[in-house]
XYZ file of C-alpha atoms in Angstrom:
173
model
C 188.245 -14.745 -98.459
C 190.878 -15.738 -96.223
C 192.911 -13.467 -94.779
C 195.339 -16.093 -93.122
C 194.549 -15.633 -89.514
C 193.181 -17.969 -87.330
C 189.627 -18.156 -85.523
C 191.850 -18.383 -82.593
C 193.217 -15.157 -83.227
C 190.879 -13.201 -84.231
C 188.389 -14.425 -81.110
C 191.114 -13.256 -78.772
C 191.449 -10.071 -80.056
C 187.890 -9.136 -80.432
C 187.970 -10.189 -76.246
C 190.966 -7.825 -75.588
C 188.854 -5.459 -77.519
C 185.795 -6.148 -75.399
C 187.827 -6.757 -72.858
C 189.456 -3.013 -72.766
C 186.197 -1.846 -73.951
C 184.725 -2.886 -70.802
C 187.760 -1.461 -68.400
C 187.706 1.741 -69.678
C 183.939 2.019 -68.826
C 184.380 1.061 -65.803
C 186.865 3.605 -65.525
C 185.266 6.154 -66.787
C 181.908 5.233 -64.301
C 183.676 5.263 -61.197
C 185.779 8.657 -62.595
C 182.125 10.088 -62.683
C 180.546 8.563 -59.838
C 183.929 10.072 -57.744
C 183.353 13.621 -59.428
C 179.596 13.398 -58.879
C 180.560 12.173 -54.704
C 183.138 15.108 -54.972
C 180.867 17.447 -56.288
C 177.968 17.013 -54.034
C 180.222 17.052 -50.675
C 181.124 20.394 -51.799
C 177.633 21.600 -51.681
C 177.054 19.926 -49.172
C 179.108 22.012 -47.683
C 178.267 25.152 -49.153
C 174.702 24.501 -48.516
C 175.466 24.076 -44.467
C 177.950 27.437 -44.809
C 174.747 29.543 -46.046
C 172.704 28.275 -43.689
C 174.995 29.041 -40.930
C 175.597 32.378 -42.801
C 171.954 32.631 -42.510
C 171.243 31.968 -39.027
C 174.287 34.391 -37.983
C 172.075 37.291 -39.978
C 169.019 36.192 -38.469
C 170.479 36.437 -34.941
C 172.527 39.630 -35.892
C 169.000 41.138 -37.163
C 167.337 40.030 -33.761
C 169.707 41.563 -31.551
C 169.997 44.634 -33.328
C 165.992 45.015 -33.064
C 166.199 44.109 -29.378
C 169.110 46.510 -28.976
C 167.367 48.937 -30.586
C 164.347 48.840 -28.704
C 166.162 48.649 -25.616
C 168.217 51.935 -26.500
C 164.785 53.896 -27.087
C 163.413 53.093 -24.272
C 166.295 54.088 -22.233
C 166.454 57.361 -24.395
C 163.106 58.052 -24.070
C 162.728 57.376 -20.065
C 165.742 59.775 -20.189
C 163.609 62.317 -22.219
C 160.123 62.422 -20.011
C 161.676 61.866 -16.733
C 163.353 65.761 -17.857
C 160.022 67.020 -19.117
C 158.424 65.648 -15.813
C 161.049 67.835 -14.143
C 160.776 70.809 -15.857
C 157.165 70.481 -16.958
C 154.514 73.401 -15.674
C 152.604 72.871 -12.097
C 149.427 72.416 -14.365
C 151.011 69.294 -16.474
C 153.380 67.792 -14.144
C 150.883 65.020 -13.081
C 150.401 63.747 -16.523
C 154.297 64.251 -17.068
C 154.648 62.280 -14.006
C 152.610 59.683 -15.291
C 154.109 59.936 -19.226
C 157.585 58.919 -16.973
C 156.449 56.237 -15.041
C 154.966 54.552 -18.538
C 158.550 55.279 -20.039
C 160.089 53.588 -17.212
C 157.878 51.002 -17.326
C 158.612 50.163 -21.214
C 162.337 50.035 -19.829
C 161.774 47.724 -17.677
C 159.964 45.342 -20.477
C 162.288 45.953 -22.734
C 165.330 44.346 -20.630
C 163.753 40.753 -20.848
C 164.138 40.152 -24.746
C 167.552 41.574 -24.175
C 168.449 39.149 -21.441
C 167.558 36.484 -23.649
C 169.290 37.723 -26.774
C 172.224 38.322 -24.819
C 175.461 38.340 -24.980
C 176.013 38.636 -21.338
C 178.105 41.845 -21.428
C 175.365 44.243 -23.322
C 172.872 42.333 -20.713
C 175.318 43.178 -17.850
C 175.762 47.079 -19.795
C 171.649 47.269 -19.892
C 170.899 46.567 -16.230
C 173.025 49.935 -14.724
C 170.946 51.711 -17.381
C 167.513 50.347 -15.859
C 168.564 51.764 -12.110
C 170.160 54.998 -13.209
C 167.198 55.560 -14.596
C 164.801 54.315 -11.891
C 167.298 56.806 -9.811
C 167.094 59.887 -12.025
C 163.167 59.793 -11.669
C 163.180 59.572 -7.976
C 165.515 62.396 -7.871
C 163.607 64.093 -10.193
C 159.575 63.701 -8.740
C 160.528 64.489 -5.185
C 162.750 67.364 -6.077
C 164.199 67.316 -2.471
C 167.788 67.597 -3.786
C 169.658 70.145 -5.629
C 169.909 70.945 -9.015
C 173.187 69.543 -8.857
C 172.237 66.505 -8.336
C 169.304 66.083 -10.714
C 171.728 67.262 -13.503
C 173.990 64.446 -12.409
C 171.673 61.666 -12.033
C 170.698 62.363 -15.688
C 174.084 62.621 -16.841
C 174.703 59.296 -14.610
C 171.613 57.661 -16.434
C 172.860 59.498 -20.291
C 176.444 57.572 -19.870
C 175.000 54.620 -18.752
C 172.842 54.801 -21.973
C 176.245 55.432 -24.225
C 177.818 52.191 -22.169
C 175.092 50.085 -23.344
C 175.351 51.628 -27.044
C 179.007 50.752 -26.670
C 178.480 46.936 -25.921
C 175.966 46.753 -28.404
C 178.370 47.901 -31.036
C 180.577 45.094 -29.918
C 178.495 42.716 -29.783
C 177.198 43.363 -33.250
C 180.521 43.644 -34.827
C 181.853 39.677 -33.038
């Protein structure tokens, strides 16, 4: 059965078939290999965004704790070195002693702090440290006034709320 067409013809049209066949795989591979490039760029990307989302947490999470700890010291120097002063003849040594511990645990606290940073809640922390060094001398030798124990807490208190200030700023950049 015949159908009138040559070998000729039919032989080039199955190649254009093949021929197109071929081209529009290609196509279609290097459509896909582009969208699978595209697709893993983008999370690529992504990826690297959490992580740096990630290590900003982690180092928001560090300072906090450091800040933290730093504030509570500070607070709690604050408190004994005023139960120290006020305490009874009978307990003031170990009061004495309860301060000098809490100052102590100040002073500790200040070097994760300085290496936390930023600068400004490092610069904020150090006033804190001698206020407080201050308030206790005032306070164990009792040689000044009332006046001016009551203001070298209240010096050593708003040195505290500086820090707590910078902290707050620093957290929130």
């Amino acid at each position: 059965m015949r159908s009138g067409v040559s070998p000729a013809v039919l032989i080039a049209v199955t190649a254009i078939t093949a021929f197109t066949t071929l081209a529009g795989a290609v196509i279609a591979a290097w459509i896909s290999a582009r969208n699978t490039r595209n697709t893993l760029e983008h999370t690529a990307r992504q990826a690297e965004s959490d992580r740096e989302e990630e290590r900003r947490a982690q180092r928001r999470t560090a300072r906090r704790d450091v800040y933290a700890a730093y504030s509570t010291a500070a607070l709690l120097a604050v408190r004994d070195i005023s139960r120290m002063l006020y305490a009874p003849l009978d307990d003031r040594a170990e009061e004495r002693s309860v301060a000098r511990a809490s100052q102590h645990d100040l002073v500790v606290a200040i070097g994760p702090l300085s290496i936390e940073g930023p600068e400004a809640v490092y610069d904020a922390a150090r006033p804190v440290m001698s206020l407080v060094a201050e308030y206790r001398q005032v306070a164990k030798t009792r040689e000044w006034s009332d006046a001016k124990v009551v203001e070298a807490r209240n010096e050593a208190s708003r040195a505290v709320s500086r820090f707590l200030r910078a902290c707050s700023t620093a957290l929130d950049e």
